Structures are given as C-alpha cells and as structure tokens.
Coordinates of C-alpha atoms and ligand atoms in Angstrom, one line a residue:
M1 CA 14.6 0.4 -25.1
I2 CA 15.5 -3.1 -26.2
P3 CA 18.1 -5.2 -24.5
A4 CA 21.1 -6.6 -26.3
A5 CA 20.6 -10.2 -27.6
F6 CA 21.0 -13.0 -25.1
E7 CA 20.4 -16.7 -24.7
Y8 CA 17.8 -17.9 -22.3
V9 CA 17.8 -21.1 -20.2
A10 CA 15.3 -22.2 -17.5
P11 CA 16.9 -24.8 -15.3
T12 CA 14.6 -27.0 -13.2
S13 CA 16.9 -27.5 -10.2
V14 CA 19.2 -25.3 -8.0
Q15 CA 22.1 -27.6 -8.9
E16 CA 21.5 -27.2 -12.6
A17 CA 21.3 -23.4 -12.2
I18 CA 24.6 -23.3 -10.2
A19 CA 26.4 -25.5 -12.8
L20 CA 25.2 -23.1 -15.6
L21 CA 26.4 -20.0 -13.6
Q22 CA 29.7 -21.7 -12.9
Q23 CA 30.2 -22.7 -16.5
H24 CA 29.3 -19.2 -18.0
G25 CA 30.9 -17.0 -15.3
D26 CA 30.5 -13.3 -15.8
E27 CA 28.6 -13.8 -19.0
A28 CA 25.6 -15.3 -17.2
K29 CA 23.0 -13.5 -15.0
V30 CA 20.2 -15.0 -12.8
L31 CA 16.7 -13.9 -13.6
A32 CA 14.0 -14.2 -10.8
G33 CA 11.1 -11.7 -11.1
G34 CA 13.0 -9.6 -13.6
H35 CA 11.8 -6.3 -12.1
S36 CA 15.3 -5.0 -11.5
L37 CA 17.3 -7.0 -14.0
L38 CA 15.2 -6.3 -17.1
P39 CA 15.2 -2.5 -16.7
I40 CA 19.0 -2.5 -16.4
M41 CA 19.3 -4.8 -19.4
K42 CA 17.0 -2.5 -21.4
F43 CA 19.3 0.5 -20.4
R44 CA 22.2 -1.8 -21.5
L45 CA 23.8 -1.3 -18.1
A46 CA 23.9 -5.2 -18.0
Q47 CA 24.4 -7.2 -21.2
P48 CA 24.5 -10.8 -20.1
K49 CA 25.1 -13.4 -22.9
L50 CA 23.0 -15.9 -20.9
V51 CA 20.0 -15.3 -18.7
V52 CA 19.4 -18.2 -16.3
D53 CA 15.7 -18.0 -15.3
I54 CA 15.4 -19.6 -11.8
G55 CA 11.7 -18.8 -11.7
R56 CA 10.7 -22.3 -12.8
I57 CA 12.7 -24.2 -10.1
P58 CA 10.1 -25.9 -7.9
G59 CA 10.2 -25.5 -4.1
L60 CA 11.9 -22.1 -3.9
D61 CA 8.9 -20.0 -3.1
G62 CA 7.5 -21.5 0.1
I63 CA 7.0 -19.8 3.5
A64 CA 7.1 -22.2 6.5
R65 CA 7.7 -22.2 10.2
S66 CA 10.1 -24.4 12.0
G67 CA 10.3 -23.7 15.8
D68 CA 11.1 -20.0 16.3
T69 CA 12.2 -19.5 12.7
I70 CA 10.2 -18.7 9.6
T71 CA 11.8 -19.6 6.3
I72 CA 10.9 -17.7 3.2
G73 CA 11.9 -19.2 -0.2
A74 CA 14.0 -16.8 -2.4
L75 CA 11.2 -16.9 -5.1
A76 CA 8.5 -15.8 -2.7
T77 CA 7.0 -12.7 -4.4
H78 CA 6.4 -9.5 -2.5
D79 CA 2.7 -10.2 -2.9
A80 CA 3.1 -13.7 -1.3
V81 CA 5.0 -12.1 1.6
E82 CA 2.4 -9.4 2.0
R83 CA -0.5 -11.9 2.1
S84 CA 1.2 -14.7 4.1
G85 CA -1.0 -15.4 7.2
L86 CA 2.0 -17.0 8.9
L87 CA 4.1 -13.9 8.5
R88 CA 1.3 -11.5 9.3
E89 CA 0.8 -13.4 12.6
H90 CA 4.4 -14.1 13.6
C91 CA 6.6 -11.6 11.7
P92 CA 4.4 -8.7 10.6
L93 CA 7.3 -6.5 9.7
L94 CA 7.9 -8.3 6.4
P95 CA 4.3 -8.1 5.1
E96 CA 4.1 -4.5 6.1
T97 CA 7.4 -3.8 4.2
A98 CA 6.3 -5.8 1.2
S99 CA 3.0 -4.0 1.0
V100 CA 4.7 -0.7 0.2
I101 CA 7.0 -2.0 -2.5
G102 CA 6.3 -0.4 -5.9
D103 CA 2.8 -1.2 -7.3
M104 CA 0.7 -4.3 -7.7
Q105 CA 2.6 -5.4 -10.9
V106 CA 5.9 -5.1 -9.2
R107 CA 4.7 -7.0 -6.1
N108 CA 3.2 -9.8 -8.3
R109 CA 6.5 -10.5 -10.0
G110 CA 9.4 -9.2 -7.8
T111 CA 10.9 -11.7 -5.3
I112 CA 12.5 -11.3 -1.9
G113 CA 15.6 -13.1 -3.1
G114 CA 15.9 -10.8 -6.2
S115 CA 15.5 -7.7 -4.1
L116 CA 18.1 -8.7 -1.6
A117 CA 20.6 -9.9 -4.2
H118 CA 20.1 -6.6 -6.2
A119 CA 21.0 -4.6 -3.0
D120 CA 19.5 -1.4 -4.2
P121 CA 20.1 1.1 -1.3
A122 CA 16.6 2.5 -1.9
A123 CA 14.9 -0.9 -1.8
D124 CA 12.6 -1.7 1.1
Y125 CA 13.5 -5.2 2.3
P126 CA 17.1 -4.5 3.4
G127 CA 16.3 -2.4 6.4
A128 CA 13.7 -4.9 7.5
V129 CA 16.1 -7.9 7.3
L130 CA 18.7 -6.0 9.2
A131 CA 16.3 -5.1 12.0
L132 CA 15.1 -8.7 12.2
D133 CA 18.7 -10.0 12.3
A134 CA 17.6 -12.3 9.4
E135 CA 19.8 -14.9 7.9
I136 CA 20.3 -15.3 4.1
V137 CA 20.9 -18.8 2.9
A138 CA 23.1 -19.1 -0.2
R139 CA 23.9 -22.2 -2.2
G140 CA 26.9 -22.3 -4.6
P141 CA 29.5 -24.6 -6.0
G142 CA 31.1 -25.0 -2.5
G143 CA 27.8 -25.9 -0.8
T144 CA 25.3 -24.1 1.4
R145 CA 26.2 -21.2 3.8
T146 CA 24.2 -18.9 6.0
I147 CA 25.0 -15.2 5.8
P148 CA 23.8 -12.9 8.7
A149 CA 22.0 -9.9 7.2
R150 CA 24.5 -7.5 8.9
D151 CA 27.2 -9.1 6.7
F152 CA 25.2 -9.3 3.5
F153 CA 25.1 -5.8 2.2
V154 CA 28.6 -4.8 1.2
E155 CA 28.0 -1.6 -0.7
M156 CA 25.6 -0.1 -3.3
L157 CA 24.4 -3.0 -5.5
T158 CA 27.0 -5.3 -4.0
T159 CA 26.4 -8.2 -1.6
A160 CA 28.5 -10.9 0.1
L161 CA 27.3 -13.4 -2.5
Q162 CA 30.1 -15.2 -4.3
P163 CA 30.1 -15.9 -8.1
A164 CA 27.7 -18.7 -9.0
E165 CA 26.0 -18.5 -5.6
L166 CA 22.2 -18.3 -5.4
I167 CA 20.0 -17.1 -2.5
T168 CA 17.7 -20.0 -1.7
E169 CA 16.0 -18.8 1.4
V170 CA 15.7 -16.1 4.0
R171 CA 15.3 -17.0 7.7
V172 CA 13.6 -14.6 10.1
P173 CA 12.7 -15.0 13.8
V174 CA 9.2 -15.4 15.1
I175 CA 8.3 -12.1 16.9
G176 CA 7.3 -12.7 20.5
K177 CA 4.7 -11.1 22.7
G178 CA 5.8 -7.7 24.1
T179 CA 7.7 -6.9 20.9
G180 CA 6.3 -4.5 18.3
T181 CA 7.5 -3.9 14.8
A182 CA 7.0 -1.2 12.2
Y183 CA 8.2 -0.1 8.7
V184 CA 7.6 3.5 7.6
K185 CA 8.7 5.0 4.4
H186 CA 9.0 8.3 2.6
A187 CA 8.4 7.1 -0.9
H188 CA 9.9 8.9 -3.9
P189 CA 6.8 10.5 -5.6
A190 CA 7.8 9.2 -9.1
S191 CA 9.5 5.8 -8.5
G192 CA 8.0 4.7 -5.3
Y193 CA 11.4 3.6 -4.0
A194 CA 12.4 4.6 -0.4
V195 CA 13.9 8.1 -0.1
V196 CA 14.0 7.0 3.6
G197 CA 12.6 3.7 5.0
V198 CA 12.9 2.8 8.6
A199 CA 12.3 -0.7 10.0
V200 CA 12.0 -1.2 13.8
V201 CA 11.8 -4.3 16.1
L202 CA 11.2 -3.1 19.6
E203 CA 10.8 -5.0 22.8
A204 CA 9.0 -3.0 25.5
G205 CA 8.2 -3.5 29.2
G206 CA 6.7 -1.1 31.7
G207 CA 6.8 1.8 29.3
T208 CA 10.5 1.5 28.6
C209 CA 12.5 0.1 25.7
R210 CA 14.2 -3.2 26.7
R211 CA 15.8 -3.8 23.3
C212 CA 15.4 -2.3 19.8
A213 CA 16.9 -2.9 16.4
I214 CA 16.5 -0.3 13.7
G215 CA 17.4 -0.9 10.0
I216 CA 17.4 2.1 7.6
N217 CA 17.4 2.1 3.8
G218 CA 17.4 4.9 1.3
V219 CA 19.7 7.2 3.3
A220 CA 23.2 5.8 2.6
G221 CA 24.9 3.8 -0.1
K222 CA 23.7 0.6 1.6
A223 CA 21.1 -0.2 4.3
Y224 CA 22.5 0.0 7.8
R225 CA 21.6 -0.5 11.5
A226 CA 21.1 2.8 13.3
T227 CA 23.1 1.7 16.3
A228 CA 23.4 5.2 17.8
V229 CA 19.6 5.3 18.1
E230 CA 19.4 1.8 19.5
R231 CA 21.9 2.6 22.2
A232 CA 20.1 5.9 23.0
L233 CA 16.8 4.1 23.5
A234 CA 18.0 1.1 25.5
G235 CA 16.4 1.1 28.9
R236 CA 14.8 4.5 28.3
A237 CA 11.2 5.6 28.6
L238 CA 9.3 5.4 25.3
D239 CA 7.8 8.9 25.5
E240 CA 7.8 11.3 22.5
K241 CA 10.6 13.5 23.8
T242 CA 13.0 10.7 24.6
V243 CA 12.3 9.0 21.3
A244 CA 12.8 12.2 19.3
A245 CA 16.1 12.9 21.0
A246 CA 17.3 9.4 20.2
A247 CA 16.0 9.5 16.6
A248 CA 18.1 12.6 16.0
H249 CA 21.0 10.2 15.7
A250 CA 19.4 8.2 12.8
A251 CA 22.1 9.2 10.3
D252 CA 25.1 9.2 12.6
G253 CA 28.2 7.7 11.1
V254 CA 26.9 7.2 7.6
D255 CA 27.6 9.1 4.4
V256 CA 24.1 10.5 3.6
Q257 CA 23.2 10.5 -0.1
G258 CA 21.8 13.5 -1.8
D259 CA 20.0 13.8 -5.2
L260 CA 17.7 16.1 -7.1
Y261 CA 14.7 15.1 -5.0
A262 CA 16.4 15.2 -1.5
S263 CA 19.6 16.9 -0.6
S264 CA 21.7 15.0 2.0
D265 CA 20.7 17.5 4.7
F266 CA 17.0 17.0 3.9
R267 CA 17.5 13.2 3.8
A268 CA 19.2 13.2 7.2
H269 CA 16.3 15.2 8.6
L270 CA 13.8 12.8 7.1
A271 CA 15.8 9.9 8.6
S272 CA 15.3 11.4 12.1
V273 CA 11.6 12.2 11.5
Y274 CA 10.8 8.7 10.1
T275 CA 12.8 6.9 12.8
K276 CA 10.9 8.7 15.5
R277 CA 7.6 7.7 13.8
A278 CA 8.7 4.1 13.3
V279 CA 9.9 3.7 16.9
L280 CA 6.7 5.2 18.4
L281 CA 4.5 3.0 16.1
A282 CA 6.5 -0.1 17.1
A283 CA 6.2 0.8 20.8
S284 CA 2.5 1.3 20.5
R285 CA 2.2 -2.2 18.9
A286 CA 4.4 -3.8 21.6
G287 CA 1.5 -3.2 24.0
Ligands
FAD301 C1 8.4 0.3 -11.5 C2 9.2 -0.4 -10.3 C3 9.0 0.1 -9.1 C4 9.7 -0.5 -8.0 N1 9.6 0.0 -6.7 C5 10.2 -0.6 -5.7 C6 10.0 -0.1 -4.4 O1 9.3 0.8 -4.1 N2 10.7 -0.8 -3.4 C7 11.5 -1.8 -3.7 O2 12.1 -2.4 -2.7 N3 11.7 -2.3 -4.9 C8 11.1 -1.7 -5.9 N4 11.2 -2.2 -7.2 C9 12.2 -3.3 -7.4 C10 11.4 -4.7 -7.3 O3 11.1 -4.9 -5.9 C11 12.3 -5.8 -7.8 O4 11.4 -6.9 -7.9 C12 13.4 -6.4 -6.9 O5 14.3 -5.4 -6.7 C13 14.2 -7.5 -7.6 O6 13.5 -8.7 -7.5 P1 13.3 -9.6 -8.8 O7 12.8 -10.9 -8.3 O8 12.5 -8.8 -9.8 O9 14.8 -9.8 -9.3 P2 15.5 -9.7 -10.7 O10 15.2 -8.4 -11.4 O11 15.1 -10.9 -11.5 O12 17.0 -9.8 -10.3 C14 17.6 -8.7 -9.6 C15 19.1 -9.1 -9.4 O13 19.2 -10.1 -8.4 C16 19.8 -11.3 -9.0 N5 19.1 -12.4 -8.4 C17 17.7 -12.6 -8.5 N6 17.4 -13.6 -7.7 C18 18.5 -14.1 -7.2 C19 18.8 -15.2 -6.3 N7 17.8 -16.0 -5.8 N8 20.1 -15.4 -6.0 C20 21.1 -14.7 -6.4 N9 20.9 -13.6 -7.3 C21 19.6 -13.4 -7.6 C22 19.7 -11.1 -10.5 O14 20.8 -11.8 -11.2 C23 19.8 -9.6 -10.6 O15 21.2 -9.2 -10.6 C24 10.6 -1.6 -8.3 C25 10.7 -2.1 -9.6 C26 10.0 -1.5 -10.6 C27 10.2 -2.0 -12.0

C-alpha cells in the first residue's frame, strides 16, 4: 500500500516543530520512528498533508539520572531503553518491557515518545509507565507541562496531549532496594503485540507485600491500573494462594476486549494468570 501524497519537513528544534504543528493544525502529523504512523498512512487511515519529522531534533534521545528520577528523551528508541545500563540498574522494568516490543527492526526505530503518544491499548509501555507512576513531559504553544501517567491515557489511541503538543521526555523513579519489578506478556502470535501485558512494581518486607502497583495493557480499550489487585495484596503474604486470589481481580471494573484471537472471557482469564505470574516474579526479585 502506498500512502497519499504529503509534504515532509524536518525541523531542527522543538520550538520549530511546535510552530509548524500550530500553523498546520489537523493537516500536520508528527513523525518519530514511523512504526505506527507509516502503517496507518499506508492503510490511508491517516492522510496528513504535512509530516513533521522530529527524528532529527538533537538532544531528545538522552537517558539521564537526576537524584531519584531518571529522564528518558522522547526519541529514545526501544533498543536504547533495553540496552541502557542506567535503566537496567535503577529501573529494570522499562528495559524488560522494551525487550519484548515487536522485533529488532521495530525496536531499532520505534521510540518511547511515539509509543506513548500513539496509545495503542495493546502496546507494551503503557502498563509499565502506569505501574511506575511515571510523568510524561509535554511541550506546546503554551509552554511545558507534566502529565502523570495515570491521566495520560484517555481512551483507545487518544491521550491527554493537546494539539501542537509534543512529548519531550518521560520521567521514571529510581527503584529502591526491597522493590522488585516485572513485565510479562502474552504476545499475539502474529503481530507480537500484547494480548495481555502486566507490569508490576512491588515493595516487599518479611514475606509480605508492603505496596504494589500493577499496570495492565492489552485487556481493555486503554491501559489501566489493577487497583482491586493492588488493594487485595497490600499487607498480605506473598504466597502463591494469596497472590492467585488477588490476581483473580485483574480485570475488575474494565470493559474487557474480545477479538478473533481471544474472546473477552479468555482475555480476562489471561489477565488473572499473567498478573499472578508478574506479581510472583516481582516478589522474587524484591528479595
Ligand atoms: C511489525 C510491528 C510490530 C510491533 N510490535 C509492537 C509490540 O509488540 N509492542 C509495542 O508496544 N509496539 C509494537 N509496535 C509499535 C512500535 O512500538 C512503534 O514504534 C510505536 O508504537 C510508535 O513509535 P514510533 O516512534 O514509531 O512513532 P510514530 O509511528 O512515528 O508515531 C506514532 C504516533 O505518535 C505521534 N508521535 C510520535 N512521537 C511523538 C512525540 N514525541 N510527541 C507527540 N506525538 C508523537 C505521531 O504523530 C503518531 O501519531 C510494532 C510495530 C510494528 C510495525
């Protein structure tokens, strides 16, 4: 499939990109890694008149630590996140998540900013940023603002970003001692996207769960926090029976999606099974 004709521009600064987006409104679309935008342009589900390629803006792909926060530039590729020594040591949930996104070609081109902005319910990062209580930094005509991950995903393919706003960075906390993290995924056998993906950040002490945060993607129209499971685990022993009973609530309160591969009942079942696995794995890593 060939996309409809479009103009292409590659600004060299965030300000220039924002000005172009403001000037061209709905007719312009941001291009980062292109691994979600180009397929939908080829299917002609998007037909922008102007493609604004932010991939050449310098300084948007760094990964750096400042105090207890790690900042990841919007243009950091999935591969860069997977290989980052800083993240592997201090926030291993993100490299683990990045490592199971698509294949090597996708990971070499796709970016964390593009994935979050696209807000595909079956993408892998959304559950992880929810579990991490990450912050998404956006810059637009009105300046810079910080959006908590829990407010970022509005509905399928829709985020809290305003017109002409760009994600510039994602901020995640440094994970401390006594806290384990895990991302486990049931991948669609054809596309590799998450049929169910569960991200867990769990603080343990004396064999019990002190605090846990669970983000789930693939199950509903948008990624969500499994608050019923979090509540059921708080202060409880981290044995298999208790975790299984809590994980049975993984799809509570959400409209579970069904499709040709997985009916909504099967998906809800997978959500419980994978939540149990992710919690037990995070608990074992918490030490
Ligand atoms: C074969 C294949 C398999 C895949 N498998 C998986 C998978 O298993 N798991 C998974 O999570 N993903 C998967 N993906 C998607 C992949 O991770 C994409 O790279 C990602 O979803 C989008 O990132 P991108 O940088 O390519 O964004 P683009 O495609 O360039 O852009 C995506 C959207 O985000 C907007 N955008 C991009 N950057 C910004 C920004 N900084 N600020 C504001 N808006 C922005 C664009 O305008 C566009 O609307 C797959 C893709 C392919 C082609």
